[in-house]
Amino acid sequence: MRISGLAAATGVPVATLKYYLREGLLPPGEFTARTQATYDQSHVSRVRLVRALIESAGLSLAAVRGVLAALDDPPSSRHDLLGAAHHPLVAAEGARLPDGAGADVSGEDEAAADDDAARRARALAEEHGGCGDGLLVDRLADQLRAAEAGGLDLSDDYLRGLAEAAALVAAADLSTVPSEPAAALRQVVLGTLLTDPLLLTLRRLAQVRASEGASQG
Amino acid sequence: MRISGLAAATGVPVATLKYYLREGLLPPGEFTARTQATYDQSHVSRVRLVRALIESAGLSLAAVRGVLAALDDPPSSRHDLLGAAHHPLVAAEGARLPDGAGADVSGEDEAAADDDAARRARALAEEHGGCGDGLLVDRLADQLRAAEAGGLDLSDDYLRGLAEAAALVAAADLSTVPSEPAAALRQVVLGTLLTDPLLLTLRRLAQVRASEGASQG
């Protein structure tokens, strides 16, 4: 199909598709004449993926580029799969949550890296998560600081409840991962980014249900 | 304290504080002279809350305004508390996830409201959540469409796993809600917005742990 057909198939305007081509988010079509290229089903899939990452996962174009680059260059074994998967995930979320997601909310010096939030984040990670990934633990500490700065008092029991629910999600996530490395990487990265919003909506639905149960009971 | 003191206490520049005052995100201080106002601890808390909502929860200024307006006008009873809480939450997330979070990803007509995604969203909501809130069910359907458009195949079993984890989170959420309506509203709104990022980080930590367990086991 020509670029106009790609636009019709994806609902994305030709001007936007040309922008994606220039930015390298979309591989070039096959040139059939000097100014004429054709596109196939792989282009349709790629455009839909880019749109989903922008609109549903809320990523910036730069973060989308990082995710696509990671997917296009999968590890050769499953061994460092999670490392390969988390690199674009962490980069993507750095872009989604600017300024370190609350690291400077408190207005205090960032050198206070051994404050209460950092200790709680490490304890949670050791008890409930892998403790190998320092970036994730640092982010958890930033988010704890931001919640506290916002006036929210989070008990250890509450955080333990969140961590246990997160472990259930991760178990479900891992059960969907195929054995072939490139497919596995794609499943972890897209599965996480595209189902994050679903998880948050399900949380709200469950709040409504739990609240109805509590007021009836 | 003067506005410079408020800036020092919060780490937010005076120019930004003046912007918050003009935009109504921060109530005016008490005027001690025609051009001189003083601010107190309630202003410090409000500024920190605004920063946390922007930086950690990722809200736009318009969404922050909606959340603050809801918090400043709590319902008189607990009866419609969840309704009061979800209104700013849904509005806030509409702002965070522009264009209906993937509703137009497929490039198809939005009148296809009875497609497979809509049916699955309703079934999930009826089985695992409240079904009273049509906005949340619509959002769930949009997110299912976006995931599918992004090339992700989500089985019913997987979605059931997410919903069960979300129910655990909601139960923990509800256990933190105090009985006084204004405090309860504040807890539900801030608790949800400020712990969403925590939940997503804990998911990634748990993925790392589950993956390590799987490769050792």
Short mmCIF file of C-alpha atoms in Angstrom, two decimals:
data_model
loop_
_atom_site.label_atom_id
_atom_site.label_comp_id
_atom_site.label_asym_id
_atom_site.label_seq_id
_atom_site.Cartn_x
_atom_site.Cartn_y
_atom_site.Cartn_z
CA MET A 1 0.00 0.00 0.00
CA ARG A 2 1.05 3.62 -0.41
CA ILE A 3 1.39 6.00 2.52
CA SER A 4 -2.22 7.09 2.04
CA GLY A 5 -3.27 3.46 2.43
CA LEU A 6 -1.19 3.17 5.59
CA ALA A 7 -2.98 6.26 6.89
CA ALA A 8 -6.37 4.73 6.08
CA ALA A 9 -5.44 1.40 7.69
CA THR A 10 -4.21 2.98 10.93
CA GLY A 11 -6.28 6.15 11.24
CA VAL A 12 -3.06 8.15 11.59
CA PRO A 13 -2.71 11.20 9.28
CA VAL A 14 -0.14 11.08 6.45
CA ALA A 15 1.70 14.07 7.95
CA THR A 16 2.13 12.19 11.24
CA LEU A 17 3.35 9.07 9.40
CA LYS A 18 5.94 11.16 7.56
CA TYR A 19 7.06 12.54 10.89
CA TYR A 20 7.44 9.00 12.28
CA LEU A 21 9.50 8.07 9.19
CA ARG A 22 11.79 11.09 9.62
CA GLU A 23 12.20 10.34 13.34
CA GLY A 24 13.00 6.68 12.70
CA LEU A 25 9.97 5.39 14.61
CA LEU A 26 8.76 3.71 11.44
CA PRO A 27 11.12 1.83 9.07
CA PRO A 28 11.14 3.14 5.49
CA GLY A 29 8.86 1.51 2.93
CA GLU A 30 10.14 -0.23 -0.18
CA PHE A 31 10.83 2.30 -2.89
CA THR A 32 9.07 1.51 -6.17
CA ALA A 33 10.01 4.83 -7.75
CA ARG A 34 12.18 7.71 -6.70
CA THR A 35 9.39 9.35 -4.69
CA GLN A 36 7.05 6.41 -4.25
CA ALA A 37 7.29 3.82 -1.48
CA THR A 38 5.03 0.94 -0.52
CA TYR A 39 4.23 -0.26 2.98
CA ASP A 40 3.07 -3.61 4.26
CA GLN A 41 1.37 -5.18 7.27
CA SER A 42 4.52 -4.83 9.38
CA HIS A 43 4.21 -1.05 8.99
CA VAL A 44 0.58 -1.15 10.06
CA SER A 45 1.56 -3.08 13.21
CA ARG A 46 4.40 -0.71 13.97
CA VAL A 47 2.22 2.39 13.64
CA ARG A 48 -0.41 0.86 15.94
CA LEU A 49 2.28 0.03 18.48
CA VAL A 50 3.66 3.58 18.39
CA ARG A 51 0.16 5.01 18.91
CA ALA A 52 -0.59 2.64 21.78
CA LEU A 53 2.69 3.52 23.52
CA ILE A 54 1.96 7.23 23.17
CA GLU A 55 -1.74 7.28 23.92
CA SER A 56 -2.28 4.47 26.38
CA ALA A 57 1.10 4.12 28.07
CA GLY A 58 1.59 7.90 27.96
CA LEU A 59 5.17 7.78 26.66
CA SER A 60 7.04 10.64 25.02
CA LEU A 61 8.35 10.19 21.46
CA ALA A 62 11.88 9.87 22.85
CA ALA A 63 10.75 7.10 25.20
CA VAL A 64 8.94 5.33 22.35
CA ARG A 65 12.16 5.44 20.35
CA GLY A 66 14.04 3.81 23.23
CA VAL A 67 11.45 1.07 23.58
CA LEU A 68 11.44 0.33 19.85
CA ALA A 69 15.23 0.26 19.71
CA ALA A 70 15.27 -2.28 22.54
CA LEU A 71 12.64 -4.43 20.83
CA ASP A 72 14.57 -4.32 17.55
CA ASP A 73 17.75 -5.50 19.27
CA PRO A 74 16.75 -8.35 21.60
CA PRO A 75 19.28 -10.24 23.75
CA SER A 76 20.45 -13.56 22.34
CA SER A 77 19.48 -15.52 25.45
CA ARG A 78 16.84 -15.30 28.14
CA HIS A 79 19.56 -14.78 30.71
CA ASP A 80 19.67 -10.98 30.77
CA LEU A 81 16.12 -10.61 29.53
CA LEU A 82 14.81 -8.71 32.52
CA GLY A 83 17.80 -6.38 32.39
CA ALA A 84 17.16 -5.77 28.71
CA ALA A 85 13.46 -5.28 29.40
CA HIS A 86 13.86 -2.94 32.34
CA HIS A 87 16.30 -0.63 30.65
CA PRO A 88 13.73 0.79 28.20
CA LEU A 89 11.01 0.57 30.88
CA VAL A 90 12.97 2.68 33.31
CA ALA A 91 13.94 5.12 30.56
CA ALA A 92 10.33 5.27 29.38
CA GLU A 93 9.07 6.08 32.82
CA GLY A 94 11.78 8.61 33.45
CA ALA A 95 10.26 10.40 30.48
CA ARG A 96 6.71 9.89 31.71
CA LEU A 97 7.44 11.16 35.20
CA PRO A 98 9.70 14.15 34.70
CA ASP A 99 12.17 15.44 37.26
CA GLY A 100 12.69 12.12 38.94
CA ALA A 101 9.09 11.74 40.07
CA GLY A 102 9.26 13.79 43.20
CA ALA A 103 12.91 13.63 44.05
CA ASP A 104 12.88 17.40 44.49
CA VAL A 105 9.39 17.65 45.94
CA SER A 106 10.72 18.08 49.43
CA GLY A 107 12.92 20.96 48.41
CA GLU A 108 15.74 19.36 50.28
CA ASP A 109 19.14 18.31 49.19
CA GLU A 110 19.22 15.16 47.11
CA ALA A 111 22.27 14.04 49.04
CA ALA A 112 19.86 12.91 51.77
CA ALA A 113 19.89 9.52 50.07
CA ASP A 114 19.83 7.66 53.35
CA ASP A 115 16.62 9.14 54.69
CA ASP A 116 13.62 7.23 55.98
CA ALA A 117 12.13 6.83 52.48
CA ALA A 118 15.34 5.26 51.16
CA ARG A 119 15.46 2.83 54.08
CA ARG A 120 11.80 1.85 53.62
CA ALA A 121 12.29 1.38 49.88
CA ARG A 122 15.29 -0.91 50.47
CA ALA A 123 13.40 -2.92 53.09
CA LEU A 124 10.41 -3.35 50.77
CA ALA A 125 12.64 -4.36 47.87
CA GLU A 126 14.54 -6.88 49.97
CA GLU A 127 11.39 -8.39 51.42
CA HIS A 128 9.18 -8.33 48.34
CA GLY A 129 11.20 -7.72 45.21
CA GLY A 130 14.54 -8.24 43.65
CA CYS A 131 17.09 -6.04 45.37
CA GLY A 132 19.50 -6.14 42.45
CA ASP A 133 18.02 -3.22 40.57
CA GLY A 134 19.14 -0.04 42.28
CA LEU A 135 17.29 2.18 39.80
CA LEU A 136 13.95 0.68 40.79
CA VAL A 137 14.72 0.99 44.50
CA ASP A 138 15.75 4.63 44.02
CA ARG A 139 12.52 5.30 42.18
CA LEU A 140 10.51 3.67 44.95
CA ALA A 141 12.24 5.93 47.48
CA ASP A 142 11.44 9.00 45.34
CA GLN A 143 7.79 7.97 45.17
CA LEU A 144 7.61 7.41 48.92
CA ARG A 145 9.07 10.89 49.43
CA ALA A 146 6.56 12.39 47.01
CA ALA A 147 3.62 10.69 48.74
CA GLU A 148 4.81 11.93 52.11
CA ALA A 149 5.37 15.43 50.76
CA GLY A 150 1.79 15.31 49.43
CA GLY A 151 0.55 14.74 52.96
CA LEU A 152 -0.01 11.00 52.69
CA ASP A 153 0.93 8.77 55.61
CA LEU A 154 1.70 5.26 54.33
CA SER A 155 1.96 2.56 56.98
CA ASP A 156 4.27 -0.42 56.62
CA ASP A 157 1.21 -2.68 56.60
CA TYR A 158 -0.30 -0.77 53.70
CA LEU A 159 2.92 -0.92 51.66
CA ARG A 160 3.16 -4.64 52.38
CA GLY A 161 -0.36 -5.02 50.97
CA LEU A 162 0.64 -3.18 47.79
CA ALA A 163 3.78 -5.30 47.44
CA GLU A 164 1.81 -8.54 47.83
CA ALA A 165 -0.64 -7.44 45.14
CA ALA A 166 2.30 -6.46 42.91
CA ALA A 167 3.76 -9.95 43.36
CA LEU A 168 0.49 -11.45 42.08
CA VAL A 169 0.64 -9.18 39.04
CA ALA A 170 4.27 -10.13 38.37
CA ALA A 171 3.46 -13.84 38.62
CA ALA A 172 0.70 -13.37 36.05
CA ASP A 173 3.10 -11.32 33.89
CA LEU A 174 5.82 -13.97 33.94
CA SER A 175 3.33 -16.73 33.08
CA THR A 176 2.63 -14.98 29.75
CA VAL A 177 6.29 -14.77 28.67
CA PRO A 178 7.20 -17.08 25.76
CA SER A 179 10.55 -18.88 25.65
CA GLU A 180 12.03 -17.32 22.50
CA PRO A 181 14.14 -14.30 23.64
CA ALA A 182 12.91 -11.68 21.15
CA ALA A 183 9.27 -12.59 21.74
CA ALA A 184 9.88 -12.71 25.50
CA LEU A 185 11.42 -9.23 25.53
CA ARG A 186 8.53 -7.87 23.49
CA GLN A 187 6.01 -9.47 25.85
CA VAL A 188 7.65 -8.10 29.01
CA VAL A 189 8.11 -4.56 27.69
CA LEU A 190 4.77 -4.14 25.92
CA GLY A 191 2.90 -6.25 28.44
CA THR A 192 4.07 -4.05 31.28
CA LEU A 193 3.66 -0.68 29.56
CA LEU A 194 0.28 -1.42 28.00
CA THR A 195 -1.29 -3.12 31.01
CA ASP A 196 -0.17 -0.54 33.61
CA PRO A 197 -3.20 1.64 32.77
CA LEU A 198 -5.47 -1.43 32.92
CA LEU A 199 -4.20 -2.28 36.39
CA LEU A 200 -4.88 1.24 37.66
CA THR A 201 -8.42 1.22 36.23
CA LEU A 202 -9.11 -2.19 37.78
CA ARG A 203 -7.92 -0.76 41.09
CA ARG A 204 -10.57 1.98 40.88
CA LEU A 205 -13.30 -0.49 39.92
CA ALA A 206 -12.32 -2.68 42.85
CA GLN A 207 -12.41 0.34 45.18
CA VAL A 208 -16.01 0.98 44.13
CA ARG A 209 -16.91 -2.64 44.76
CA ALA A 210 -15.10 -2.81 48.09
CA SER A 211 -16.78 0.42 49.18
CA GLU A 212 -20.25 -0.90 48.22
CA GLY A 213 -19.53 -4.10 50.13
CA ALA A 214 -18.41 -2.12 53.18
CA SER A 215 -21.49 0.13 53.21
CA GLN A 216 -23.84 -2.84 52.83
CA GLY A 217 -22.08 -5.09 55.32
CA MET B 1 6.24 33.90 56.67
CA ARG B 2 6.56 35.98 53.52
CA ILE B 3 6.45 34.47 50.05
CA SER B 4 10.24 34.17 50.05
CA GLY B 5 9.96 32.09 53.23
CA LEU B 6 7.32 29.91 51.58
CA ALA B 7 9.73 29.42 48.67
CA ALA B 8 12.52 28.44 51.06
CA ALA B 9 10.27 26.04 52.98
CA THR B 10 9.03 24.25 49.87
CA GLY B 11 11.91 24.56 47.41
CA VAL B 12 9.51 26.08 44.87
CA PRO B 13 10.62 29.36 43.25
CA VAL B 14 8.74 32.57 44.14
CA ALA B 15 7.71 33.04 40.49
CA THR B 16 6.07 29.60 40.49
CA LEU B 17 4.30 30.34 43.79
CA LYS B 18 2.92 33.57 42.32
CA TYR B 19 1.68 31.59 39.35
CA TYR B 20 -0.07 29.13 41.67
CA LEU B 21 -1.68 32.08 43.50
CA ARG B 22 -2.93 33.61 40.24
CA GLU B 23 -4.26 30.24 39.06
CA GLY B 24 -6.07 29.62 42.35
CA LEU B 25 -4.05 26.52 43.19
CA LEU B 26 -2.85 28.22 46.36
CA PRO B 27 -5.18 30.29 48.58
CA PRO B 28 -4.08 33.90 49.14
CA GLY B 29 -2.02 34.73 52.19
CA GLU B 30 -3.14 37.15 54.88
CA PHE B 31 -2.45 40.72 53.81
CA THR B 32 -0.46 42.66 56.38
CA ALA B 33 0.09 45.64 54.09
CA ARG B 34 -1.20 46.54 50.66
CA THR B 35 1.53 44.56 48.86
CA GLN B 36 2.65 42.27 51.66
CA ALA B 37 1.05 38.95 52.56
CA THR B 38 2.02 36.29 55.08
CA TYR B 39 1.71 32.55 54.63
CA ASP B 40 1.44 29.75 57.17
CA GLN B 41 1.93 26.00 57.47
CA SER B 42 -1.29 25.31 55.52
CA HIS B 43 0.30 27.02 52.52
CA VAL B 44 3.43 24.90 52.86
CA SER B 45 1.28 21.73 52.85
CA ARG B 46 -0.73 22.91 49.86
CA VAL B 47 2.37 23.71 47.80
CA ARG B 48 3.85 20.29 48.58
CA LEU B 49 0.60 18.63 47.58
CA VAL B 50 0.49 20.51 44.27
CA ARG B 51 4.09 19.52 43.51
CA ALA B 52 3.45 15.87 44.37
CA LEU B 53 0.37 15.75 42.14
CA ILE B 54 2.31 17.27 39.24
CA GLU B 55 5.61 15.46 39.64
CA SER B 56 4.70 12.07 41.03
CA ALA B 57 1.12 11.55 39.87
CA GLY B 58 1.92 13.27 36.55
CA LEU B 59 -1.19 15.49 36.51
CA SER B 60 -1.66 18.62 34.43
CA LEU B 61 -2.32 21.94 36.19
CA ALA B 62 -5.97 21.74 35.10
CA ALA B 63 -6.28 18.28 36.64
CA VAL B 64 -4.60 19.47 39.85
CA ARG B 65 -7.16 22.27 40.04
CA GLY B 66 -10.00 19.74 39.72
CA VAL B 67 -8.55 17.54 42.45
CA LEU B 68 -8.04 20.49 44.81
CA ALA B 69 -11.57 21.80 44.16
CA ALA B 70 -12.99 18.38 45.04
CA LEU B 71 -10.90 18.19 48.22
CA ASP B 72 -12.01 21.70 49.26
CA ASP B 73 -15.69 20.78 48.84
CA PRO B 74 -16.13 17.34 50.44
CA PRO B 75 -19.51 15.58 50.58
CA SER B 76 -21.39 15.89 53.88
CA SER B 77 -21.71 12.13 54.34
CA ARG B 78 -19.72 9.05 53.45
CA HIS B 79 -22.59 7.89 51.26
CA ASP B 80 -21.47 9.35 47.93
CA LEU B 81 -17.83 9.44 48.91
CA LEU B 82 -16.58 7.15 46.17
CA GLY B 83 -18.58 9.08 43.58
CA ALA B 84 -17.06 12.31 44.88
CA ALA B 85 -13.62 10.73 44.87
CA HIS B 86 -13.82 9.21 41.42
CA HIS B 87 -14.99 12.34 39.70
CA PRO B 88 -11.66 14.18 40.13
CA LEU B 89 -9.76 10.93 39.65
CA VAL B 90 -11.39 10.25 36.30
CA ALA B 91 -10.93 13.87 35.25
CA ALA B 92 -7.32 13.80 36.42
CA GLU B 93 -6.59 10.72 34.40
CA GLY B 94 -8.39 12.03 31.37
CA ALA B 95 -5.80 14.80 31.49
CA ARG B 96 -2.94 12.39 32.10
CA LEU B 97 -3.90 10.06 29.26
CA PRO B 98 -4.96 12.35 26.42
CA ASP B 99 -7.36 11.38 23.64
CA GLY B 100 -9.19 8.77 25.66
CA ALA B 101 -6.18 6.53 26.13
CA GLY B 102 -6.27 4.73 22.87
CA ALA B 103 -9.92 5.03 21.91
CA ASP B 104 -8.84 6.09 18.45
CA VAL B 105 -5.80 3.84 18.22
CA SER B 106 -7.60 1.37 16.02
CA GLY B 107 -8.54 4.07 13.55
CA GLU B 108 -12.05 2.72 13.52
CA ASP B 109 -15.31 4.37 14.26
CA GLU B 110 -15.96 5.00 17.93
CA ALA B 111 -19.56 3.92 17.42
CA ALA B 112 -18.27 0.34 17.63
CA ALA B 113 -19.01 0.54 21.33
CA ASP B 114 -20.20 -3.03 21.47
CA ASP B 115 -17.03 -4.65 20.24
CA ASP B 116 -15.12 -7.44 21.89
CA ALA B 117 -13.14 -5.04 24.14
CA ALA B 118 -16.36 -3.49 25.46
CA ARG B 119 -17.83 -6.91 26.22
CA ARG B 120 -14.68 -8.06 28.00
CA ALA B 121 -14.52 -4.83 30.02
CA ARG B 122 -18.14 -5.26 31.14
CA ALA B 123 -17.59 -8.89 32.05
CA LEU B 124 -14.48 -8.01 34.08
CA ALA B 125 -16.28 -5.18 35.84
CA GLU B 126 -19.28 -7.33 36.69
CA GLU B 127 -17.15 -10.18 37.95
CA HIS B 128 -14.47 -8.21 39.77
CA GLY B 129 -15.49 -4.60 40.27
CA GLY B 130 -18.44 -2.37 40.72
CA CYS B 131 -20.44 -2.21 37.52
CA GLY B 132 -22.14 1.05 38.46
CA ASP B 133 -19.44 3.32 37.09
CA GLY B 134 -19.81 3.42 33.33
CA LEU B 135 -16.87 5.81 32.92
CA LEU B 136 -14.47 3.30 34.44
CA VAL B 137 -15.82 0.45 32.32
CA ASP B 138 -15.49 2.60 29.19
CA ARG B 139 -11.92 3.40 30.10
CA LEU B 140 -11.16 -0.27 30.65
CA ALA B 141 -12.54 -1.04 27.19
CA ASP B 142 -10.37 1.74 25.67
CA GLN B 143 -7.30 0.32 27.39
CA LEU B 144 -8.07 -3.21 26.18
CA ARG B 145 -8.40 -1.85 22.63
CA ALA B 146 -5.09 0.02 22.95
CA ALA B 147 -3.29 -3.08 24.22
CA GLU B 148 -4.67 -5.15 21.37
CA ALA B 149 -3.77 -2.44 18.85
CA GLY B 150 -0.24 -2.47 20.28
CA GLY B 151 0.01 -6.16 19.40
CA LEU B 152 -0.61 -7.57 22.87
CA ASP B 153 -2.78 -10.63 23.28
CA LEU B 154 -4.36 -10.62 26.74
CA SER B 155 -6.01 -13.86 27.82
CA ASP B 156 -9.04 -13.93 30.09
CA ASP B 157 -6.94 -15.77 32.68
CA TYR B 158 -4.34 -13.01 32.65
CA LEU B 159 -6.94 -10.28 33.07
CA ARG B 160 -8.52 -12.25 35.91
CA GLY B 161 -5.11 -12.31 37.60
CA LEU B 162 -4.77 -8.53 37.26
CA ALA B 163 -8.29 -8.02 38.62
CA GLU B 164 -7.60 -10.22 41.65
CA ALA B 165 -4.44 -8.27 42.42
CA ALA B 166 -6.38 -5.01 42.00
CA ALA B 167 -8.95 -6.26 44.51
CA LEU B 168 -6.16 -6.79 47.06
CA VAL B 169 -4.94 -3.23 46.46
CA ALA B 170 -8.47 -1.84 46.85
CA ALA B 171 -8.98 -3.74 50.11
CA ALA B 172 -5.74 -2.23 51.44
CA ASP B 173 -6.87 1.20 50.18
CA LEU B 174 -10.25 1.01 51.90
CA SER B 175 -8.67 -0.09 55.17
CA THR B 176 -6.79 3.24 55.32
CA VAL B 177 -9.89 5.43 54.90
CA PRO B 178 -10.88 7.36 58.05
CA SER B 179 -14.55 7.82 58.99
CA GLU B 180 -14.79 11.62 58.77
CA PRO B 181 -15.99 12.45 55.20
CA ALA B 182 -13.53 15.24 54.31
CA ALA B 183 -10.57 13.22 55.56
CA ALA B 184 -11.91 10.11 53.83
CA LEU B 185 -12.22 11.91 50.50
CA ARG B 186 -8.71 13.26 50.82
CA GLN B 187 -7.37 9.81 51.65
CA VAL B 188 -9.08 8.12 48.68
CA VAL B 189 -8.08 10.77 46.13
CA LEU B 190 -4.51 11.39 47.26
CA GLY B 191 -3.97 7.80 48.30
CA THR B 192 -4.91 6.56 44.86
CA LEU B 193 -3.08 9.21 42.81
CA LEU B 194 0.12 9.19 44.84
CA THR B 195 0.41 5.43 45.27
CA ASP B 196 -0.33 4.53 41.61
CA PRO B 197 3.36 5.11 40.72
CA LEU B 198 4.44 3.07 43.77
CA LEU B 199 2.28 0.16 42.68
CA LEU B 200 3.80 0.19 39.18
CA THR B 201 7.35 0.27 40.56
CA LEU B 202 6.57 -2.60 42.95
CA ARG B 203 5.27 -4.54 39.95
CA ARG B 204 8.64 -4.16 38.21
CA LEU B 205 10.56 -5.14 41.33
CA ALA B 206 8.35 -8.21 41.70
CA GLN B 207 8.96 -9.09 38.04
CA VAL B 208 12.70 -9.10 38.69
CA ARG B 209 12.22 -11.32 41.73
CA ALA B 210 9.83 -13.69 39.96
CA SER B 211 12.21 -13.94 37.03
CA GLU B 212 15.17 -14.72 39.30
CA GLY B 213 13.08 -17.36 41.07
CA ALA B 214 12.08 -18.90 37.74
CA SER B 215 15.64 -19.08 36.42
CA GLN B 216 16.90 -20.63 39.68
CA GLY B 217 13.98 -23.00 40.15
#
